[in-house]
Amino acid sequence: MGTIVDGKLRFCIDRGGTFTDVYAEIPGHSDGRVLKLLSVDPANYDDAPVEGIRRILEEYTGKKIPRASKIPTDKIQWIRMGTTVATNALLERKGERIALCVTKGFKDLLQIGNQARPDIFDLTVAKPSNLYEEVVEVDERVELALEKDDDDEGLIKGVSGELLRVAKPFDEEGLRPLLKGLLDRGISCLAVVLMHSYTYPKHELAVEKLALEMGFRHVSLSSALTPMVRAVPRGLTATVDAYLTPVIKEYLSGFISKFDDDLGKVNVLFMQSDGGLAPESRFSGHKAVLSGPAGGVVGYSQTLFGLETEKPLIGFDMGGTSTDVSRYDGSYEQVIETQIAGAIIQAPQLDINTVAAGGGSKLKFQFGAFRVGPDSVGAHPGPVCYRKGGDLSVTDANLVLGFVIPDYFPSIFGPNEDQPLDVAATREAFEKLAGQINSYRKSQDPSAKDMTVEEIAMGFVSVANETMCRPIRQLTEMKGHETKNHALACFGGAGPQHACAIARSLGMKEVLVHRYCGILSAYGMGLADVIEDAQEPYSAVYGPESLSEVFRRETLLLNEVKEKLQEQGFSDENISTETYLNIRYDGTDTAIMVKGKKTGDGSRFDYAAEFLKLFEQEYGFKLQNRSLLICDVRVRGIGVTSILKPRAVEAAPGAPKVESHYKVYFEGGWHDTPLFKLENLGFGHEIPGPAIIMNGNSTVIVEPRCKSIITKYGNIRIELESAVSSVKLAENVADVVQLSIFNHRFMGIAEQMGRTLQRTSISTNIKERLDFSCALFSPDGGLVANAPHVPVHLGAMSSTVRWQLKHWGENLNEGDVLVTNHPCAGGSHLPDITVITPVFDKGKLVFFVASRGHHAEVGGITPGSMPPFSKAIWEEGAAIKAFKVVEKGVFQEEGIIKLLQFPSSDETTAKIPGTRRIQDNLSDLQAQIAANQRGIALIKELIEQYGLGTVQAYMKYVQLNAEEAVREMLKSVAIRVSSETPDSRVGNSVTIEEEDYMDDGSVIHLKLTIDADRGEAFFDFTGTSPEVYGNWNAPEAVTSAAVIYCLRCLVNVDIPLNQGCLAPVEIRIPAGSFLSPSEKAAVVGGNVLTSQRVTDVVLTAFKACACSQGCMNNLTFGDDTFGYYETIGGGCGAGPTWDGTSGIQCHMTNTRMTDPEIFEQRYPVLLHRFGLREESGGSGLHKGGDGLVREIEFRKPVVVSILSERRVHSPRGLNGGQDGARGANYLITKDKRRIYLGGKNTVHVEAGEILQILTPGGGGFGSDV
């Protein structure tokens, strides 16, 4: 493998969505032949890769090869190809018709997924459609043995080493007629996921055997594709594979059929998502979705790192609709699980992050700010300049600025496909937009000078660049790397036009543009190795005994991958191997795939030490006194090919040749800019900016204050002078471009705080369920940006910060960190602890950062701190109004431990238990402090870049921008409501009254008045019931959060969530009501129950949608040794144009559900059923979403608490739609009695008893009569 055969050609091909790129190595030619074709051009050819090979062979041999004849292969040494066939089929939902086969009781498992909403502000809750058409359930069940299982009879050791029992053998005869029914309906492909098949695959294998015997064409087994614990991602991977593999096989079969019969002698390989190649027989759907982008990562990493720079690289691949971002620092960064086009895939793949911003991203001016994307103009009609009546896009902006040169762009437009890009139409469209923008600016500031078309185009490009910078910062900094220490490796069609600006924004000093940047994904195919992967689950505590078993398994797996590579012609000297152990701390879900390394003395590699090092590097801490658990053993066989080698270019003989000059617009005006062709440049040529370098079809823009150098290998290195950005600040009005950029920067800071908190926390609630929020605030405590994590926290932290500001007054010092959770101090409920850090600049308070996280334990009368029967705040745990957890830089450990472990009460002498998990509390508090520190560092960077005055001014301007968006929304709502119900209008105001009831009969009454002229709203909750003798009292901050959430949903534009949303709003809550209770009131249910009801009342008042499930269905169980907490989804309310979504978290929460296999592996439970509660959604013109059914059998005695609502009053329909079904909670005892538990209860459950929770459905919308 890898030797050059004289007289034979070698082809590297990337079949993309729009273009197919071909790179061919031709004997006797020092440079490769590059060809670009349309991927789909049925008028001229059937298949672009075949056409590319045909054309180049004709050139080389001089012989005509008719399109109708087969391609001769005698002159082809090898073909390597990446293809988007799988990706496009997934995006467009054009895969094979498939069915899903699951364990009985779990037919809706993959539809429910982790029950989180993709976009928390989308009332339609749009989710990607299922890949499967039908589901069949298999009557079979495997149960994991408990640690102390008294009954050893029938125990089997699974593949993972876990002991298990086959509780129900596979019922083949029951499944047979179900499979026949699928075949009768034309479905002949099957995805199979059975509970615990990762460790006991026999039942899945039996299903496969039966299905193939009956005539199924393809069966994808989850246990064979990805033998790892977690049924949901494993099952989704199986459906992706079943959906795509037949499509890929059909395409590959068609491709191969175009060649003569000797193709078998040609080495034909296909790029997989992990950056490795595979022969056609091993190329399957779930490993193909990143086939093209993976080629690009291989391309830049193998030709630039170590050869052109020693810096780690950020790969920046900007295409038409999206941009792919990756990182390389000597080894490929891989992930085991990713989400693509709404489908989760669990398989080794390169860590490539995609952002919806590219050349085709739409440009809009909304609410006084520039917006780029996420919508794209697509290939058809495309940008305005494509002459198809499209919308303005980033490509149009680049054309106006001179970044795109029509003379060097193919003339393929117009009715006869022979015209150039339409500059005049693009300019006309920008002039029209300029009129709108300048009119708005004059309305804000009559003295404002009109923006030119060029300034507007440059503004949009700047906003697009910032959109693409956000994922780059996240990719590097969330893993503990400094972005500015990298070099930007830029490729893709549009990337080199933006590279200098993006590198400068990120603080980078070096950009590298590959000589084949326009076709680097194709070129990368020739640099890749052949990869064979094998993996086994192995569940054991890390130690000498388990390691000996690891090494035994490693040997078997190594032999397996070596044999597969040897079958493909690799000799032993061309085969290398890598071994990985997937390890995690006991009690956490954060596993790291640890790569083994060779030791100098031949001893065994210490995986544990490497895990601890990697964990601390990524998360910033170590966990003390925790066992390490092995989850999986994985080996990777590499068939080293070494086919393409970077080739040096000749040294420059003289000065670089200027081809022509063009006008290009940079900051500050037009520049007469020289244009060079890379093909006419040589090693050592230096070209100062501004300059244009044409690299084939790619335009490389070298900005002023930059210098480009042609390297030894013919690539372009651009060196940047560092330049501090500065913004000229108008006295009283925001710059419309900078407003968008600061929106991105502020939100990016809040998001990075959240990622830091997630990384450094240890509790399941924060790390896995994502029950936290992070935000930054102006010096007066006004919210500037709140990363949208959990809606019930939205906006609520502002009152917390302001309470602390008032409480501490002048007694706030640099190095202080505050902690609070008391509802009277702006808190929500006691488990939500808020950490606030004031930030000073030269002794002056300039802003605040804060993080709020749900702590699993803060004391109180029941474990888990969510007592169903609490009647006063002191029964719910430690209540902290104000405490400096860090004072002048010193962590006050003794003080915070005392507050958490010894809750005090003036009410009773009864001792209320303090926190049962103090070490977890301390760890998570320190994680929150670290998250705040991250936010502080990022804002200080911003201040250093722009100046304190500018940053503080834009803190105010982003709030005014959000305020304007909400005002416009309120005006439009007032017009709509007054037209639908004329009686509601009095003068210029519209008044609507709405109310709903809690299950105890307490009423939430709302009188909503909207001023149609001013765009203001008055939410008056007068008439709401008094404080209740229970725990569903809600602090005022909870109602504010519900209102701000509803307003943000109704705006339906991606505005930052900040104080401005509430500026045009007045909220009146009567003191003493259960929405403004006394500071002694119990409130633990207000946050999780009442918040949902307030949301329903507000949204029905706006006639936005019917009521959703109105509950979070809080379940806790445990004993003295463990505790578990979850919230369960239900049905969403239908709306004017949509059906409600079923089985999902609604409105004020969006926390994730524990995977069924993890649930049974970690806790003494059996999950008998988890599925949709059919027909529980209200009927109507649009049907409400169905609730869920969850049946849990407990395998040992535990205390179970349920805290729920909507067990008495149904979720209401709207505009004639029917109500959703009420929820219900039952206990099924050992003697089969079914006992109704009501909405709120605590019960002592015996082993063998079953808890059945039926969550409410959503209301319907509109009459279906």
mmCIF file of C-alpha atoms in Angstrom, residues 15-258:
data_model
loop_
_atom_site.group_PDB
_atom_site.id
_atom_site.type_symbol
_atom_site.label_atom_id
_atom_site.label_comp_id
_atom_site.label_asym_id
_atom_site.label_seq_id
_atom_site.Cartn_x
_atom_site.Cartn_y
_atom_site.Cartn_z
ATOM 1 C CA ARG A 15 -18.789 14.919 -3.507
ATOM 2 C CA GLY A 16 -20.358 17.900 -1.732
ATOM 3 C CA GLY A 17 -23.920 19.148 -1.655
ATOM 4 C CA THR A 18 -23.336 21.778 -4.390
ATOM 5 C CA PHE A 19 -19.951 21.010 -5.947
ATOM 6 C CA THR A 20 -17.852 17.907 -6.430
ATOM 7 C CA ASP A 21 -14.100 18.500 -6.098
ATOM 8 C CA VAL A 22 -11.587 16.204 -7.791
ATOM 9 C CA TYR A 23 -7.852 16.133 -7.149
ATOM 10 C CA ALA A 24 -5.860 13.739 -9.330
ATOM 11 C CA GLU A 25 -2.185 12.821 -9.178
ATOM 12 C CA ILE A 26 -0.963 12.280 -12.743
ATOM 13 C CA PRO A 27 2.306 10.450 -13.532
ATOM 14 C CA GLY A 28 5.006 12.823 -14.754
ATOM 15 C CA HIS A 29 3.277 15.950 -13.438
ATOM 16 C CA SER A 30 4.591 17.725 -10.370
ATOM 17 C CA ASP A 31 1.263 19.443 -9.714
ATOM 18 C CA GLY A 32 -2.010 17.639 -9.226
ATOM 19 C CA ARG A 33 -4.937 18.179 -11.582
ATOM 20 C CA VAL A 34 -7.850 19.993 -9.955
ATOM 21 C CA LEU A 35 -11.414 19.823 -11.276
ATOM 22 C CA LYS A 36 -14.665 21.288 -9.917
ATOM 23 C CA LEU A 37 -18.066 20.055 -11.093
ATOM 24 C CA LEU A 38 -21.672 20.607 -10.115
ATOM 25 C CA SER A 39 -22.677 17.640 -7.947
ATOM 26 C CA VAL A 40 -26.035 17.408 -9.683
ATOM 27 C CA ASP A 41 -26.216 18.175 -13.411
ATOM 28 C CA PRO A 42 -28.559 15.574 -14.929
ATOM 29 C CA ALA A 43 -28.607 17.305 -18.326
ATOM 30 C CA ASN A 44 -24.910 16.523 -18.771
ATOM 31 C CA TYR A 45 -24.020 13.514 -16.617
ATOM 32 C CA ASP A 46 -25.465 10.975 -14.141
ATOM 33 C CA ASP A 47 -22.769 11.099 -11.472
ATOM 34 C CA ALA A 48 -20.240 13.877 -10.797
ATOM 35 C CA PRO A 49 -17.354 11.742 -9.374
ATOM 36 C CA VAL A 50 -17.574 9.356 -12.344
ATOM 37 C CA GLU A 51 -17.673 12.317 -14.737
ATOM 38 C CA GLY A 52 -14.611 13.854 -13.093
ATOM 39 C CA ILE A 53 -12.640 10.622 -13.443
ATOM 40 C CA ARG A 54 -13.809 10.248 -17.069
ATOM 41 C CA ARG A 55 -12.699 13.763 -18.065
ATOM 42 C CA ILE A 56 -9.255 13.478 -16.468
ATOM 43 C CA LEU A 57 -8.654 10.025 -17.973
ATOM 44 C CA GLU A 58 -9.547 11.427 -21.399
ATOM 45 C CA GLU A 59 -7.032 14.239 -20.906
ATOM 46 C CA TYR A 60 -4.301 11.868 -19.756
ATOM 47 C CA THR A 61 -4.769 9.088 -22.317
ATOM 48 C CA GLY A 62 -5.910 11.253 -25.236
ATOM 49 C CA LYS A 63 -8.631 8.696 -25.899
ATOM 50 C CA LYS A 64 -12.346 9.525 -26.003
ATOM 51 C CA ILE A 65 -14.399 7.713 -23.346
ATOM 52 C CA PRO A 66 -18.104 7.966 -24.266
ATOM 53 C CA ARG A 67 -20.414 8.708 -21.354
ATOM 54 C CA ALA A 68 -22.505 5.655 -22.152
ATOM 55 C CA SER A 69 -19.531 3.292 -21.926
ATOM 56 C CA LYS A 70 -17.880 1.920 -18.802
ATOM 57 C CA ILE A 71 -14.783 3.690 -17.463
ATOM 58 C CA PRO A 72 -11.608 1.671 -18.075
ATOM 59 C CA THR A 73 -9.654 1.033 -14.873
ATOM 60 C CA ASP A 74 -6.303 -0.072 -16.236
ATOM 61 C CA LYS A 75 -4.888 3.448 -15.730
ATOM 62 C CA ILE A 76 -6.305 3.931 -12.186
ATOM 63 C CA GLN A 77 -4.240 2.996 -9.123
ATOM 64 C CA TRP A 78 -6.749 4.064 -6.482
ATOM 65 C CA ILE A 79 -9.867 6.159 -5.808
ATOM 66 C CA ARG A 80 -10.634 7.793 -2.470
ATOM 67 C CA MET A 81 -13.902 9.525 -1.926
ATOM 68 C CA GLY A 82 -15.890 11.456 0.648
ATOM 69 C CA THR A 83 -19.571 11.963 0.034
ATOM 70 C CA THR A 84 -22.476 13.968 1.423
ATOM 71 C CA VAL A 85 -24.982 11.404 0.129
ATOM 72 C CA ALA A 86 -25.660 10.301 3.713
ATOM 73 C CA THR A 87 -25.729 13.824 5.155
ATOM 74 C CA ASN A 88 -28.108 15.099 2.482
ATOM 75 C CA ALA A 89 -30.437 12.124 2.907
ATOM 76 C CA LEU A 90 -30.521 12.842 6.649
ATOM 77 C CA LEU A 91 -31.066 16.599 6.248
ATOM 78 C CA GLU A 92 -33.756 16.193 3.600
ATOM 79 C CA ARG A 93 -35.283 13.106 5.232
ATOM 80 C CA LYS A 94 -34.870 11.087 2.028
ATOM 81 C CA GLY A 95 -33.482 7.874 3.483
ATOM 82 C CA GLU A 96 -34.846 4.318 3.362
ATOM 83 C CA ARG A 97 -38.273 3.427 4.750
ATOM 84 C CA ILE A 98 -37.510 1.764 8.086
ATOM 85 C CA ALA A 99 -39.189 0.416 11.201
ATOM 86 C CA LEU A 100 -37.928 0.342 14.774
ATOM 87 C CA CYS A 101 -37.933 -2.786 16.923
ATOM 88 C CA VAL A 102 -37.769 -2.195 20.715
ATOM 89 C CA THR A 103 -38.346 -3.904 24.035
ATOM 90 C CA LYS A 104 -42.016 -4.005 25.054
ATOM 91 C CA GLY A 105 -42.970 -0.907 27.040
ATOM 92 C CA PHE A 106 -40.546 1.397 25.180
ATOM 93 C CA LYS A 107 -42.077 1.998 21.754
ATOM 94 C CA ASP A 108 -41.893 5.789 22.183
ATOM 95 C CA LEU A 109 -38.425 5.822 23.749
ATOM 96 C CA LEU A 110 -36.578 7.411 20.824
ATOM 97 C CA GLN A 111 -39.321 9.942 20.160
ATOM 98 C CA ILE A 112 -39.100 11.101 23.792
ATOM 99 C CA GLY A 113 -35.287 11.039 23.762
ATOM 100 C CA ASN A 114 -33.980 13.073 26.706
ATOM 101 C CA GLN A 115 -37.315 15.026 26.745
ATOM 102 C CA ALA A 116 -35.578 18.425 26.345
ATOM 103 C CA ARG A 117 -36.857 21.030 23.860
ATOM 104 C CA PRO A 118 -34.431 22.007 21.065
ATOM 105 C CA ASP A 119 -35.293 25.724 21.399
ATOM 106 C CA ILE A 120 -36.776 26.833 24.724
ATOM 107 C CA PHE A 121 -38.473 29.909 23.219
ATOM 108 C CA ASP A 122 -40.211 28.099 20.361
ATOM 109 C CA LEU A 123 -43.866 27.613 21.358
ATOM 110 C CA THR A 124 -44.382 25.225 18.442
ATOM 111 C CA VAL A 125 -41.622 23.003 19.940
ATOM 112 C CA ALA A 126 -40.482 22.003 16.481
ATOM 113 C CA LYS A 127 -38.558 18.729 16.656
ATOM 114 C CA PRO A 128 -36.915 16.836 13.804
ATOM 115 C CA SER A 129 -39.173 14.099 12.473
ATOM 116 C CA ASN A 130 -38.551 10.454 13.392
ATOM 117 C CA LEU A 131 -36.511 8.478 10.884
ATOM 118 C CA TYR A 132 -38.666 5.377 11.381
ATOM 119 C CA GLU A 133 -42.240 4.984 10.111
ATOM 120 C CA GLU A 134 -43.441 2.277 12.456
ATOM 121 C CA VAL A 135 -42.509 0.607 15.741
ATOM 122 C CA VAL A 136 -42.855 -3.027 16.752
ATOM 123 C CA GLU A 137 -42.362 -4.156 20.354
ATOM 124 C CA VAL A 138 -40.600 -7.391 21.285
ATOM 125 C CA ASP A 139 -41.759 -9.277 24.358
ATOM 126 C CA GLU A 140 -38.356 -9.830 26.005
ATOM 127 C CA ARG A 141 -36.575 -8.416 29.038
ATOM 128 C CA VAL A 142 -33.093 -8.486 30.487
ATOM 129 C CA GLU A 143 -32.556 -7.229 34.053
ATOM 130 C CA LEU A 144 -29.271 -6.253 35.669
ATOM 131 C CA ALA A 145 -28.591 -7.983 38.970
ATOM 132 C CA LEU A 146 -28.445 -5.836 42.097
ATOM 133 C CA GLU A 147 -25.100 -5.564 43.891
ATOM 134 C CA LYS A 148 -26.502 -7.706 46.698
ATOM 135 C CA ASP A 149 -28.801 -10.079 44.865
ATOM 136 C CA ASP A 150 -30.067 -12.804 47.170
ATOM 137 C CA ASP A 151 -31.227 -14.948 44.256
ATOM 138 C CA ASP A 152 -28.214 -16.198 42.287
ATOM 139 C CA GLU A 153 -30.328 -18.559 40.203
ATOM 140 C CA GLY A 154 -30.305 -17.779 36.495
ATOM 141 C CA LEU A 155 -27.594 -15.096 36.696
ATOM 142 C CA ILE A 156 -25.481 -14.672 33.549
ATOM 143 C CA LYS A 157 -22.344 -12.598 33.023
ATOM 144 C CA GLY A 158 -22.831 -10.115 30.187
ATOM 145 C CA VAL A 159 -20.225 -8.899 27.704
ATOM 146 C CA SER A 160 -19.519 -5.941 30.005
ATOM 147 C CA GLY A 161 -18.890 -8.240 32.971
ATOM 148 C CA GLU A 162 -22.144 -7.185 34.645
ATOM 149 C CA LEU A 163 -24.350 -9.901 36.111
ATOM 150 C CA LEU A 164 -27.830 -10.072 34.619
ATOM 151 C CA ARG A 165 -30.919 -12.212 34.401
ATOM 152 C CA VAL A 166 -33.130 -12.957 31.404
ATOM 153 C CA ALA A 167 -36.455 -12.103 32.994
ATOM 154 C CA LYS A 168 -38.396 -12.763 29.752
ATOM 155 C CA PRO A 169 -36.959 -14.890 26.926
ATOM 156 C CA PHE A 170 -37.276 -13.559 23.393
ATOM 157 C CA ASP A 171 -40.782 -14.291 22.036
ATOM 158 C CA GLU A 172 -40.015 -15.146 18.423
ATOM 159 C CA GLU A 173 -43.521 -16.301 17.532
ATOM 160 C CA GLY A 174 -45.033 -13.104 18.913
ATOM 161 C CA LEU A 175 -42.700 -10.979 16.794
ATOM 162 C CA ARG A 176 -43.087 -12.934 13.524
ATOM 163 C CA PRO A 177 -46.560 -11.617 12.524
ATOM 164 C CA LEU A 178 -45.511 -8.058 13.422
ATOM 165 C CA LEU A 179 -42.506 -8.281 11.099
ATOM 166 C CA LYS A 180 -44.666 -9.798 8.371
ATOM 167 C CA GLY A 181 -47.001 -6.833 8.677
ATOM 168 C CA LEU A 182 -44.078 -4.498 8.055
ATOM 169 C CA LEU A 183 -43.021 -6.411 4.947
ATOM 170 C CA ASP A 184 -46.619 -6.344 3.695
ATOM 171 C CA ARG A 185 -46.563 -2.548 4.011
ATOM 172 C CA GLY A 186 -43.336 -2.288 2.016
ATOM 173 C CA ILE A 187 -40.913 -1.757 4.876
ATOM 174 C CA SER A 188 -37.905 -4.057 4.603
ATOM 175 C CA CYS A 189 -35.261 -2.314 6.706
ATOM 176 C CA LEU A 190 -35.155 -2.575 10.479
ATOM 177 C CA ALA A 191 -33.364 -0.839 13.366
ATOM 178 C CA VAL A 192 -33.224 -2.840 16.603
ATOM 179 C CA VAL A 193 -32.580 -1.563 20.142
ATOM 180 C CA LEU A 194 -33.392 -3.784 23.115
ATOM 181 C CA MET A 195 -32.819 -2.914 26.763
ATOM 182 C CA HIS A 196 -29.283 -3.773 27.948
ATOM 183 C CA SER A 197 -28.318 -5.282 24.595
ATOM 184 C CA TYR A 198 -24.924 -3.554 24.959
ATOM 185 C CA THR A 199 -24.035 -6.299 27.457
ATOM 186 C CA TYR A 200 -26.476 -9.044 26.334
ATOM 187 C CA PRO A 201 -26.793 -8.887 22.519
ATOM 188 C CA LYS A 202 -28.330 -12.384 22.042
ATOM 189 C CA HIS A 203 -31.919 -11.167 21.761
ATOM 190 C CA GLU A 204 -30.974 -8.558 19.148
ATOM 191 C CA LEU A 205 -29.072 -11.199 17.181
ATOM 192 C CA ALA A 206 -32.148 -13.438 17.319
ATOM 193 C CA VAL A 207 -34.302 -10.595 15.945
ATOM 194 C CA GLU A 208 -31.790 -10.067 13.114
ATOM 195 C CA LYS A 209 -31.765 -13.788 12.241
ATOM 196 C CA LEU A 210 -35.565 -13.923 12.110
ATOM 197 C CA ALA A 211 -35.894 -10.693 10.101
ATOM 198 C CA LEU A 212 -33.342 -11.729 7.475
ATOM 199 C CA GLU A 213 -34.954 -15.164 7.152
ATOM 200 C CA MET A 214 -38.295 -13.460 6.544
ATOM 201 C CA GLY A 215 -36.898 -11.276 3.766
ATOM 202 C CA PHE A 216 -35.734 -7.997 5.338
ATOM 203 C CA ARG A 217 -33.026 -6.379 3.176
ATOM 204 C CA HIS A 218 -31.128 -4.669 5.976
ATOM 205 C CA VAL A 219 -31.057 -4.911 9.777
ATOM 206 C CA SER A 220 -29.082 -2.501 11.993
ATOM 207 C CA LEU A 221 -28.401 -3.783 15.515
ATOM 208 C CA SER A 222 -27.612 -1.189 18.192
ATOM 209 C CA SER A 223 -25.415 -3.713 20.016
ATOM 210 C CA ALA A 224 -23.248 -4.287 16.949
ATOM 211 C CA LEU A 225 -22.918 -0.647 15.891
ATOM 212 C CA THR A 226 -22.186 0.941 19.247
ATOM 213 C CA PRO A 227 -21.977 -1.490 22.176
ATOM 214 C CA MET A 228 -22.178 1.177 24.896
ATOM 215 C CA VAL A 229 -24.614 1.673 27.758
ATOM 216 C CA ARG A 230 -27.451 4.202 27.033
ATOM 217 C CA ALA A 231 -30.407 2.916 25.098
ATOM 218 C CA VAL A 232 -31.482 6.253 23.587
ATOM 219 C CA PRO A 233 -28.282 7.276 21.728
ATOM 220 C CA ARG A 234 -27.589 3.638 20.851
ATOM 221 C CA GLY A 235 -31.098 3.257 19.414
ATOM 222 C CA LEU A 236 -30.910 6.551 17.531
ATOM 223 C CA THR A 237 -27.595 5.442 16.035
ATOM 224 C CA ALA A 238 -29.214 2.211 14.856
ATOM 225 C CA THR A 239 -32.068 4.134 13.202
ATOM 226 C CA VAL A 240 -29.597 6.468 11.447
ATOM 227 C CA ASP A 241 -27.675 3.444 10.191
ATOM 228 C CA ALA A 242 -30.780 1.604 8.981
ATOM 229 C CA TYR A 243 -32.078 4.797 7.365
ATOM 230 C CA LEU A 244 -28.846 5.688 5.532
ATOM 231 C CA THR A 245 -26.909 2.488 4.825
ATOM 232 C CA PRO A 246 -29.241 1.238 2.052
ATOM 233 C CA VAL A 247 -29.065 4.690 0.407
ATOM 234 C CA ILE A 248 -25.267 4.643 0.569
ATOM 235 C CA LYS A 249 -25.043 1.069 -0.683
ATOM 236 C CA GLU A 250 -27.326 1.949 -3.589
ATOM 237 C CA TYR A 251 -25.197 4.976 -4.474
ATOM 238 C CA LEU A 252 -21.926 3.044 -4.175
ATOM 239 C CA SER A 253 -23.338 0.209 -6.248
ATOM 240 C CA GLY A 254 -24.289 2.704 -8.956
ATOM 241 C CA PHE A 255 -20.845 4.310 -8.763
ATOM 242 C CA ILE A 256 -19.021 0.987 -9.074
ATOM 243 C CA SER A 257 -21.263 -0.145 -11.951
ATOM 244 C CA LYS A 258 -19.937 2.732 -14.093
#
